[in-house]
Structure formats: structure tokens, C-alpha cells
mmCIF file with all atom_site columns, C-alpha atoms and ligand atoms in Angstrom:
data_model
loop_
_atom_site.group_PDB
_atom_site.id
_atom_site.type_symbol
_atom_site.label_atom_id
_atom_site.label_alt_id
_atom_site.label_comp_id
_atom_site.label_asym_id
_atom_site.label_entity_id
_atom_site.label_seq_id
_atom_site.pdbx_PDB_ins_code
_atom_site.Cartn_x
_atom_site.Cartn_y
_atom_site.Cartn_z
_atom_site.occupancy
_atom_site.B_iso_or_equiv
_atom_site.pdbx_formal_charge
_atom_site.auth_seq_id
_atom_site.auth_comp_id
_atom_site.auth_asym_id
_atom_site.auth_atom_id
_atom_site.pdbx_PDB_model_num
ATOM   1   C  CA  . MET A 1 1   ? 78.900 62.730 83.597 1.00 0.00 ? 1088 MET A CA  1
ATOM   2   C  CA  . LYS A 1 2   ? 77.304 60.705 86.414 1.00 0.00 ? 1089 LYS A CA  1
ATOM   3   C  CA  . GLN A 1 3   ? 73.667 60.110 85.708 1.00 0.00 ? 1090 GLN A CA  1
ATOM   4   C  CA  . ARG A 1 4   ? 70.739 58.285 87.201 1.00 0.00 ? 1091 ARG A CA  1
ATOM   5   C  CA  . THR A 1 5   ? 68.313 56.067 85.382 1.00 0.00 ? 1092 THR A CA  1
ATOM   6   C  CA  . LEU A 1 6   ? 65.367 53.875 86.220 1.00 0.00 ? 1093 LEU A CA  1
ATOM   7   C  CA  . THR A 1 7   ? 65.310 50.167 85.620 1.00 0.00 ? 1094 THR A CA  1
ATOM   8   C  CA  . ILE A 1 8   ? 62.472 47.705 86.150 1.00 0.00 ? 1095 ILE A CA  1
ATOM   9   C  CA  . LEU A 1 9   ? 63.096 43.995 86.542 1.00 0.00 ? 1096 LEU A CA  1
ATOM   10  C  CA  . LYS A 1 10  ? 59.911 42.855 84.850 1.00 0.00 ? 1097 LYS A CA  1
ATOM   11  C  CA  . PRO A 1 11  ? 57.520 40.120 86.084 1.00 0.00 ? 1098 PRO A CA  1
ATOM   12  C  CA  . ASP A 1 12  ? 59.241 37.460 83.923 1.00 0.00 ? 1099 ASP A CA  1
ATOM   13  C  CA  . THR A 1 13  ? 62.562 38.153 85.675 1.00 0.00 ? 1100 THR A CA  1
ATOM   14  C  CA  . VAL A 1 14  ? 60.926 37.790 89.089 1.00 0.00 ? 1101 VAL A CA  1
ATOM   15  C  CA  . THR A 1 15  ? 59.040 34.612 88.052 1.00 0.00 ? 1102 THR A CA  1
ATOM   16  C  CA  . HIS A 1 16  ? 62.165 33.007 86.632 1.00 0.00 ? 1103 HIS A CA  1
ATOM   17  C  CA  . HIS A 1 17  ? 64.223 33.874 89.744 1.00 0.00 ? 1104 HIS A CA  1
ATOM   18  C  CA  . ASN A 1 18  ? 66.645 35.933 87.704 1.00 0.00 ? 1105 ASN A CA  1
ATOM   19  C  CA  . CYS A 1 19  ? 66.592 39.127 89.815 1.00 0.00 ? 1106 CYS A CA  1
ATOM   20  C  CA  . GLY A 1 20  ? 69.841 38.291 91.617 1.00 0.00 ? 1107 GLY A CA  1
ATOM   21  C  CA  . ALA A 1 21  ? 71.630 37.455 88.382 1.00 0.00 ? 1108 ALA A CA  1
ATOM   22  C  CA  . VAL A 1 22  ? 70.443 40.625 86.635 1.00 0.00 ? 1109 VAL A CA  1
ATOM   23  C  CA  . ILE A 1 23  ? 71.392 42.817 89.593 1.00 0.00 ? 1110 ILE A CA  1
ATOM   24  C  CA  . ALA A 1 24  ? 74.810 41.119 89.793 1.00 0.00 ? 1111 ALA A CA  1
ATOM   25  C  CA  . ARG A 1 25  ? 75.317 41.900 86.104 1.00 0.00 ? 1112 ARG A CA  1
ATOM   26  C  CA  . LEU A 1 26  ? 74.298 45.538 86.608 1.00 0.00 ? 1113 LEU A CA  1
ATOM   27  C  CA  . GLU A 1 27  ? 76.744 45.874 89.507 1.00 0.00 ? 1114 GLU A CA  1
ATOM   28  C  CA  . GLN A 1 28  ? 79.514 44.267 87.423 1.00 0.00 ? 1115 GLN A CA  1
ATOM   29  C  CA  . GLU A 1 29  ? 78.791 46.888 84.763 1.00 0.00 ? 1116 GLU A CA  1
ATOM   30  C  CA  . GLY A 1 30  ? 79.511 49.628 87.288 1.00 0.00 ? 1117 GLY A CA  1
ATOM   31  C  CA  . PHE A 1 31  ? 75.993 50.684 88.209 1.00 0.00 ? 1118 PHE A CA  1
ATOM   32  C  CA  . GLU A 1 32  ? 75.415 51.739 91.798 1.00 0.00 ? 1119 GLU A CA  1
ATOM   33  C  CA  . ILE A 1 33  ? 72.013 51.025 93.296 1.00 0.00 ? 1120 ILE A CA  1
ATOM   34  C  CA  . ARG A 1 34  ? 70.738 54.276 94.811 1.00 0.00 ? 1121 ARG A CA  1
ATOM   35  C  CA  . ALA A 1 35  ? 67.212 53.062 95.636 1.00 0.00 ? 1122 ALA A CA  1
ATOM   36  C  CA  . ALA A 1 36  ? 65.208 49.869 95.174 1.00 0.00 ? 1123 ALA A CA  1
ATOM   37  C  CA  . ARG A 1 37  ? 61.691 48.675 95.814 1.00 0.00 ? 1124 ARG A CA  1
ATOM   38  C  CA  . MET A 1 38  ? 59.506 45.719 94.979 1.00 0.00 ? 1125 MET A CA  1
ATOM   39  C  CA  . VAL A 1 39  ? 56.107 46.746 93.668 1.00 0.00 ? 1126 VAL A CA  1
ATOM   40  C  CA  . TRP A 1 40  ? 53.089 45.035 92.161 1.00 0.00 ? 1127 TRP A CA  1
ATOM   41  C  CA  . LEU A 1 41  ? 51.893 47.660 89.709 1.00 0.00 ? 1128 LEU A CA  1
ATOM   42  C  CA  . SER A 1 42  ? 48.200 48.443 89.517 1.00 0.00 ? 1129 SER A CA  1
ATOM   43  C  CA  . LYS A 1 43  ? 46.561 48.568 86.108 1.00 0.00 ? 1130 LYS A CA  1
ATOM   44  C  CA  . GLU A 1 44  ? 46.352 52.357 86.440 1.00 0.00 ? 1131 GLU A CA  1
ATOM   45  C  CA  . GLN A 1 45  ? 50.056 52.685 87.304 1.00 0.00 ? 1132 GLN A CA  1
ATOM   46  C  CA  . ALA A 1 46  ? 51.094 50.517 84.355 1.00 0.00 ? 1133 ALA A CA  1
ATOM   47  C  CA  . GLU A 1 47  ? 48.797 52.481 82.028 1.00 0.00 ? 1134 GLU A CA  1
ATOM   48  C  CA  . VAL A 1 48  ? 50.314 55.784 83.118 1.00 0.00 ? 1135 VAL A CA  1
ATOM   49  C  CA  . PHE A 1 49  ? 53.898 54.475 83.026 1.00 0.00 ? 1136 PHE A CA  1
ATOM   50  C  CA  . TYR A 1 50  ? 53.449 53.212 79.443 1.00 0.00 ? 1137 TYR A CA  1
ATOM   51  C  CA  . ALA A 1 51  ? 51.059 55.997 78.318 1.00 0.00 ? 1138 ALA A CA  1
ATOM   52  C  CA  . VAL A 1 52  ? 53.414 56.881 75.446 1.00 0.00 ? 1139 VAL A CA  1
ATOM   53  C  CA  . HIS A 1 53  ? 52.418 53.532 73.881 1.00 0.00 ? 1140 HIS A CA  1
ATOM   54  C  CA  . LYS A 1 54  ? 48.662 53.843 74.430 1.00 0.00 ? 1141 LYS A CA  1
ATOM   55  C  CA  . ASP A 1 55  ? 47.837 53.767 70.712 1.00 0.00 ? 1142 ASP A CA  1
ATOM   56  C  CA  . LYS A 1 56  ? 50.084 50.787 69.928 1.00 0.00 ? 1143 LYS A CA  1
ATOM   57  C  CA  . PRO A 1 57  ? 48.583 47.349 69.364 1.00 0.00 ? 1144 PRO A CA  1
ATOM   58  C  CA  . PHE A 1 58  ? 50.782 45.905 72.120 1.00 0.00 ? 1145 PHE A CA  1
ATOM   59  C  CA  . TYR A 1 59  ? 49.608 48.384 74.799 1.00 0.00 ? 1146 TYR A CA  1
ATOM   60  C  CA  . ARG A 1 60  ? 46.847 46.247 76.414 1.00 0.00 ? 1147 ARG A CA  1
ATOM   61  C  CA  . PRO A 1 61  ? 48.926 43.036 76.501 1.00 0.00 ? 1148 PRO A CA  1
ATOM   62  C  CA  . LEU A 1 62  ? 51.889 45.049 77.820 1.00 0.00 ? 1149 LEU A CA  1
ATOM   63  C  CA  . VAL A 1 63  ? 49.817 46.472 80.692 1.00 0.00 ? 1150 VAL A CA  1
ATOM   64  C  CA  . GLU A 1 64  ? 48.502 42.957 81.340 1.00 0.00 ? 1151 GLU A CA  1
ATOM   65  C  CA  . PHE A 1 65  ? 52.042 41.525 81.420 1.00 0.00 ? 1152 PHE A CA  1
ATOM   66  C  CA  . MET A 1 66  ? 53.460 44.295 83.614 1.00 0.00 ? 1153 MET A CA  1
ATOM   67  C  CA  . THR A 1 67  ? 50.674 43.767 86.173 1.00 0.00 ? 1154 THR A CA  1
ATOM   68  C  CA  . SER A 1 68  ? 50.864 39.952 86.104 1.00 0.00 ? 1155 SER A CA  1
ATOM   69  C  CA  . GLY A 1 69  ? 53.151 39.871 89.141 1.00 0.00 ? 1156 GLY A CA  1
ATOM   70  C  CA  . PRO A 1 70  ? 55.531 41.994 91.188 1.00 0.00 ? 1157 PRO A CA  1
ATOM   71  C  CA  . VAL A 1 71  ? 58.524 43.814 89.722 1.00 0.00 ? 1158 VAL A CA  1
ATOM   72  C  CA  . TRP A 1 72  ? 61.660 45.387 91.178 1.00 0.00 ? 1159 TRP A CA  1
ATOM   73  C  CA  . VAL A 1 73  ? 62.229 49.056 90.466 1.00 0.00 ? 1160 VAL A CA  1
ATOM   74  C  CA  . LEU A 1 74  ? 65.757 50.371 90.938 1.00 0.00 ? 1161 LEU A CA  1
ATOM   75  C  CA  . ALA A 1 75  ? 67.389 53.767 90.664 1.00 0.00 ? 1162 ALA A CA  1
ATOM   76  C  CA  . LEU A 1 76  ? 70.832 53.209 89.134 1.00 0.00 ? 1163 LEU A CA  1
ATOM   77  C  CA  . GLU A 1 77  ? 73.773 55.585 88.997 1.00 0.00 ? 1164 GLU A CA  1
ATOM   78  C  CA  . ARG A 1 78  ? 76.764 55.448 86.686 1.00 0.00 ? 1165 ARG A CA  1
ATOM   79  C  CA  . GLU A 1 79  ? 78.734 57.449 84.162 1.00 0.00 ? 1166 GLU A CA  1
ATOM   80  C  CA  . ASP A 1 80  ? 76.356 57.821 81.169 1.00 0.00 ? 1167 ASP A CA  1
ATOM   81  C  CA  . ALA A 1 81  ? 73.878 55.566 82.974 1.00 0.00 ? 1168 ALA A CA  1
ATOM   82  C  CA  . ILE A 1 82  ? 70.980 56.056 80.569 1.00 0.00 ? 1169 ILE A CA  1
ATOM   83  C  CA  . GLU A 1 83  ? 72.753 55.210 77.334 1.00 0.00 ? 1170 GLU A CA  1
ATOM   84  C  CA  . TYR A 1 84  ? 74.958 52.557 78.943 1.00 0.00 ? 1171 TYR A CA  1
ATOM   85  C  CA  . LEU A 1 85  ? 72.004 50.708 80.471 1.00 0.00 ? 1172 LEU A CA  1
ATOM   86  C  CA  . ARG A 1 86  ? 70.217 50.636 77.100 1.00 0.00 ? 1173 ARG A CA  1
ATOM   87  C  CA  . LYS A 1 87  ? 73.372 49.132 75.597 1.00 0.00 ? 1174 LYS A CA  1
ATOM   88  C  CA  . VAL A 1 88  ? 73.721 46.449 78.278 1.00 0.00 ? 1175 VAL A CA  1
ATOM   89  C  CA  . MET A 1 89  ? 69.986 45.652 78.031 1.00 0.00 ? 1176 MET A CA  1
ATOM   90  C  CA  . GLY A 1 90  ? 70.098 45.036 74.296 1.00 0.00 ? 1177 GLY A CA  1
ATOM   91  C  CA  . ALA A 1 91  ? 67.365 45.284 71.680 1.00 0.00 ? 1178 ALA A CA  1
ATOM   92  C  CA  . THR A 1 92  ? 63.688 45.291 72.675 1.00 0.00 ? 1179 THR A CA  1
ATOM   93  C  CA  . ASP A 1 93  ? 63.087 41.849 71.156 1.00 0.00 ? 1180 ASP A CA  1
ATOM   94  C  CA  . SER A 1 94  ? 64.888 39.306 73.329 1.00 0.00 ? 1181 SER A CA  1
ATOM   95  C  CA  . ALA A 1 95  ? 64.864 36.885 70.406 1.00 0.00 ? 1182 ALA A CA  1
ATOM   96  C  CA  . LYS A 1 96  ? 66.933 39.359 68.368 1.00 0.00 ? 1183 LYS A CA  1
ATOM   97  C  CA  . ALA A 1 97  ? 69.039 40.958 71.108 1.00 0.00 ? 1184 ALA A CA  1
ATOM   98  C  CA  . ALA A 1 98  ? 72.810 40.623 70.734 1.00 0.00 ? 1185 ALA A CA  1
ATOM   99  C  CA  . PRO A 1 99  ? 74.608 37.828 72.592 1.00 0.00 ? 1186 PRO A CA  1
ATOM   100 C  CA  . GLY A 1 100 ? 75.699 38.890 76.065 1.00 0.00 ? 1187 GLY A CA  1
ATOM   101 C  CA  . THR A 1 101 ? 72.943 41.460 76.518 1.00 0.00 ? 1188 THR A CA  1
ATOM   102 C  CA  . ILE A 1 102 ? 70.579 41.148 79.480 1.00 0.00 ? 1189 ILE A CA  1
ATOM   103 C  CA  . ARG A 1 103 ? 67.543 40.814 77.249 1.00 0.00 ? 1190 ARG A CA  1
ATOM   104 C  CA  . GLN A 1 104 ? 69.168 38.070 75.209 1.00 0.00 ? 1191 GLN A CA  1
ATOM   105 C  CA  . GLN A 1 105 ? 70.265 36.218 78.332 1.00 0.00 ? 1192 GLN A CA  1
ATOM   106 C  CA  . PHE A 1 106 ? 67.184 36.589 80.514 1.00 0.00 ? 1193 PHE A CA  1
ATOM   107 C  CA  . GLY A 1 107 ? 64.239 37.545 78.276 1.00 0.00 ? 1194 GLY A CA  1
ATOM   108 C  CA  . THR A 1 108 ? 62.015 35.457 76.015 1.00 0.00 ? 1195 THR A CA  1
ATOM   109 C  CA  . ASN A 1 109 ? 60.486 37.562 73.241 1.00 0.00 ? 1196 ASN A CA  1
ATOM   110 C  CA  . ILE A 1 110 ? 59.562 41.105 72.207 1.00 0.00 ? 1197 ILE A CA  1
ATOM   111 C  CA  . GLU A 1 111 ? 57.149 41.488 75.133 1.00 0.00 ? 1198 GLU A CA  1
ATOM   112 C  CA  . ARG A 1 112 ? 58.738 39.375 77.878 1.00 0.00 ? 1199 ARG A CA  1
ATOM   113 C  CA  . ASN A 1 113 ? 62.126 40.990 77.676 1.00 0.00 ? 1200 ASN A CA  1
ATOM   114 C  CA  . ALA A 1 114 ? 63.247 40.917 81.316 1.00 0.00 ? 1201 ALA A CA  1
ATOM   115 C  CA  . ILE A 1 115 ? 64.114 44.568 81.913 1.00 0.00 ? 1202 ILE A CA  1
ATOM   116 C  CA  . HIS A 1 116 ? 63.092 48.181 81.343 1.00 0.00 ? 1203 HIS A CA  1
ATOM   117 C  CA  . GLY A 1 117 ? 65.487 51.122 81.084 1.00 0.00 ? 1204 GLY A CA  1
ATOM   118 C  CA  . SER A 1 118 ? 64.720 54.817 80.674 1.00 0.00 ? 1205 SER A CA  1
ATOM   119 C  CA  . ASP A 1 119 ? 65.516 56.001 77.148 1.00 0.00 ? 1206 ASP A CA  1
ATOM   120 C  CA  . SER A 1 120 ? 66.372 59.699 77.665 1.00 0.00 ? 1207 SER A CA  1
ATOM   121 C  CA  . PRO A 1 121 ? 67.339 62.144 80.435 1.00 0.00 ? 1208 PRO A CA  1
ATOM   122 C  CA  . ASP A 1 122 ? 63.812 63.600 80.464 1.00 0.00 ? 1209 ASP A CA  1
ATOM   123 C  CA  . ASN A 1 123 ? 62.199 60.173 80.720 1.00 0.00 ? 1210 ASN A CA  1
ATOM   124 C  CA  . ALA A 1 124 ? 64.707 59.064 83.367 1.00 0.00 ? 1211 ALA A CA  1
ATOM   125 C  CA  . ARG A 1 125 ? 63.731 62.062 85.506 1.00 0.00 ? 1212 ARG A CA  1
ATOM   126 C  CA  . THR A 1 126 ? 60.000 61.391 85.044 1.00 0.00 ? 1213 THR A CA  1
ATOM   127 C  CA  . GLU A 1 127 ? 60.317 57.648 85.607 1.00 0.00 ? 1214 GLU A CA  1
ATOM   128 C  CA  . LEU A 1 128 ? 62.503 58.003 88.725 1.00 0.00 ? 1215 LEU A CA  1
ATOM   129 C  CA  . ALA A 1 129 ? 59.959 60.450 90.167 1.00 0.00 ? 1216 ALA A CA  1
ATOM   130 C  CA  . PHE A 1 130 ? 57.164 57.999 89.316 1.00 0.00 ? 1217 PHE A CA  1
ATOM   131 C  CA  . PHE A 1 131 ? 58.573 55.435 91.762 1.00 0.00 ? 1218 PHE A CA  1
ATOM   132 C  CA  . PHE A 1 132 ? 60.839 57.272 94.195 1.00 0.00 ? 1219 PHE A CA  1
ATOM   133 C  CA  . SER A 1 133 ? 60.552 60.366 96.329 1.00 0.00 ? 1220 SER A CA  1
ATOM   134 C  CA  . THR A 1 134 ? 63.345 62.919 96.509 1.00 0.00 ? 1221 THR A CA  1
ATOM   135 C  CA  . SER A 1 135 ? 64.350 61.656 99.957 1.00 0.00 ? 1222 SER A CA  1
ATOM   136 C  CA  . ASP A 1 136 ? 64.696 58.054 98.646 1.00 0.00 ? 1223 ASP A CA  1
ATOM   137 C  CA  . LEU A 1 137 ? 67.172 59.354 96.098 1.00 0.00 ? 1224 LEU A CA  1
ATOM   138 C  CA  . ALA A 1 138 ? 69.258 61.554 98.389 1.00 0.00 ? 1225 ALA A CA  1
HETATM 139 P  P1  . LIG B 2 .   ? 61.975 49.435 75.050 1.00 0.00 ? 268  LIG B P1  1
HETATM 140 O  O1  . LIG B 2 .   ? 61.544 48.758 76.343 1.00 0.00 ? 268  LIG B O1  1
HETATM 141 O  O2  . LIG B 2 .   ? 63.128 48.710 74.393 1.00 0.00 ? 268  LIG B O2  1
HETATM 142 O  O3  . LIG B 2 .   ? 62.224 50.906 75.225 1.00 0.00 ? 268  LIG B O3  1
HETATM 143 P  P2  . LIG B 2 .   ? 59.463 50.165 73.778 1.00 0.00 ? 268  LIG B P2  1
HETATM 144 O  O4  . LIG B 2 .   ? 59.272 50.284 72.298 1.00 0.00 ? 268  LIG B O4  1
HETATM 145 O  O5  . LIG B 2 .   ? 59.511 51.416 74.591 1.00 0.00 ? 268  LIG B O5  1
HETATM 146 O  O6  . LIG B 2 .   ? 60.763 49.263 74.013 1.00 0.00 ? 268  LIG B O6  1
HETATM 147 O  O7  . LIG B 2 .   ? 58.279 49.242 74.316 1.00 0.00 ? 268  LIG B O7  1
HETATM 148 C  C1  . LIG B 2 .   ? 57.997 49.137 75.696 1.00 0.00 ? 268  LIG B C1  1
HETATM 149 C  C2  . LIG B 2 .   ? 57.780 47.671 76.021 1.00 0.00 ? 268  LIG B C2  1
HETATM 150 O  O8  . LIG B 2 .   ? 56.622 47.203 75.317 1.00 0.00 ? 268  LIG B O8  1
HETATM 151 C  C3  . LIG B 2 .   ? 58.886 46.717 75.565 1.00 0.00 ? 268  LIG B C3  1
HETATM 152 O  O9  . LIG B 2 .   ? 59.961 46.665 76.468 1.00 0.00 ? 268  LIG B O9  1
HETATM 153 C  C4  . LIG B 2 .   ? 58.148 45.408 75.462 1.00 0.00 ? 268  LIG B C4  1
HETATM 154 O  O10 . LIG B 2 .   ? 57.933 44.807 76.747 1.00 0.00 ? 268  LIG B O10 1
HETATM 155 C  C5  . LIG B 2 .   ? 56.808 45.859 74.901 1.00 0.00 ? 268  LIG B C5  1
HETATM 156 N  N1  . LIG B 2 .   ? 56.775 45.833 73.425 1.00 0.00 ? 268  LIG B N1  1
HETATM 157 C  C6  . LIG B 2 .   ? 57.404 46.681 72.575 1.00 0.00 ? 268  LIG B C6  1
HETATM 158 N  N2  . LIG B 2 .   ? 57.130 46.390 71.281 1.00 0.00 ? 268  LIG B N2  1
HETATM 159 C  C7  . LIG B 2 .   ? 56.303 45.318 71.313 1.00 0.00 ? 268  LIG B C7  1
HETATM 160 C  C8  . LIG B 2 .   ? 55.661 44.526 70.292 1.00 0.00 ? 268  LIG B C8  1
HETATM 161 O  O11 . LIG B 2 .   ? 55.795 44.779 69.084 1.00 0.00 ? 268  LIG B O11 1
HETATM 162 N  N3  . LIG B 2 .   ? 54.889 43.484 70.726 1.00 0.00 ? 268  LIG B N3  1
HETATM 163 C  C9  . LIG B 2 .   ? 54.710 43.194 72.051 1.00 0.00 ? 268  LIG B C9  1
HETATM 164 N  N4  . LIG B 2 .   ? 55.282 43.917 73.030 1.00 0.00 ? 268  LIG B N4  1
HETATM 165 C  C10 . LIG B 2 .   ? 56.079 44.954 72.683 1.00 0.00 ? 268  LIG B C10 1
HETATM 166 MG MG1 . LIG B 2 .   ? 60.907 52.448 75.722 1.00 0.00 ? 269  LIG B MG1 1
#
């Protein structure tokens, strides 16, 4: 089933000039870009986006990192997009992610891991709506 998911190319990917390479990889993997925008998240936006982690010890540093520079947000479409993107991204910790995954190739550690991907259909819907209006996604 064709699905849509949200990805964020995190500030480390922008800083290291890896956006083109990551997007090329996503396109090679069969994802279609349905919408895209560069955004410098406010503290409030990052706090809301990562609210599920608000009680974790890494929450403050994560918000700090995600607001340290601009990011690219993209709506991606593919067969089984949500699960497939998580697979191509690799494990959360870039230092432990499997060879060939985006996080292994472009990330640094458990925080600076290059890319975000929605983890469920419900979260994909919420996260897409967080950044894109219905008309963007037509
Ligand atoms: P995910 O991005 O693989 O879904 P989550 O557990 O949802 O991982 O965490 C959200 C983000 O928070 C991660 O992508 C990473 O940037 C950061 N993060 C997760 N766990 C840690 C940690 O233990 N230390 C520092 N940062 C973390
Ligand atoms: Mg997550």
C-alpha cells in the first residue's frame, strides 16, 4: 500500500552538506518527494514535535540540537513508506547503525543521527500535518 511519511534532514546533515546525498539515496530507494521545505525550528516547535520524549534525559539537548540550525522537512511517498524509511535510516545510534544505512553513513552518534522518520501511521499523519498543509500534500 502506498503511504506517506515525514522525514527531517537534521541540522548535522545540513551543516555537513549531506542533504543532496541523503535525498539522492531516498530517491534511489524509490521514495517520491511530495512536499519539501527548509525550516529553522523554534524552541517551541521542537518541544512540541518531540513532546513524547519530554521526560527523557536527552530531551533538552535534543531540542537544543534540533534548533541549532535549519533542517529540511520532506513528505515522502512509497510502498510501505513508514517501515521502509525506518529500515533505510538504520538504528537510532549512528555509531551502532548497520553498514549502508543513512544513519551509519551520514550521522555521528545517538543524538546527531542525520535523519528523522515517522515511526507509525498515526505519527506520520500527525507529523506531516505539523509541517505541511493539506494543499501542499495534494
Ligand atoms: P528515533 O529517531 O530512532 O525514532 P527516538 O528514540 O524517537 O529515536 O529519539 C528521538 C531522537 O532523540 C533521536 O533520533 C536522537 O536524535 C535523540 N536521542 C534518542 N535517544 C537518545 C539518547 O539516548 N541520547 C541522546 N539523544 C538521543
Ligand atoms: Mg522516534
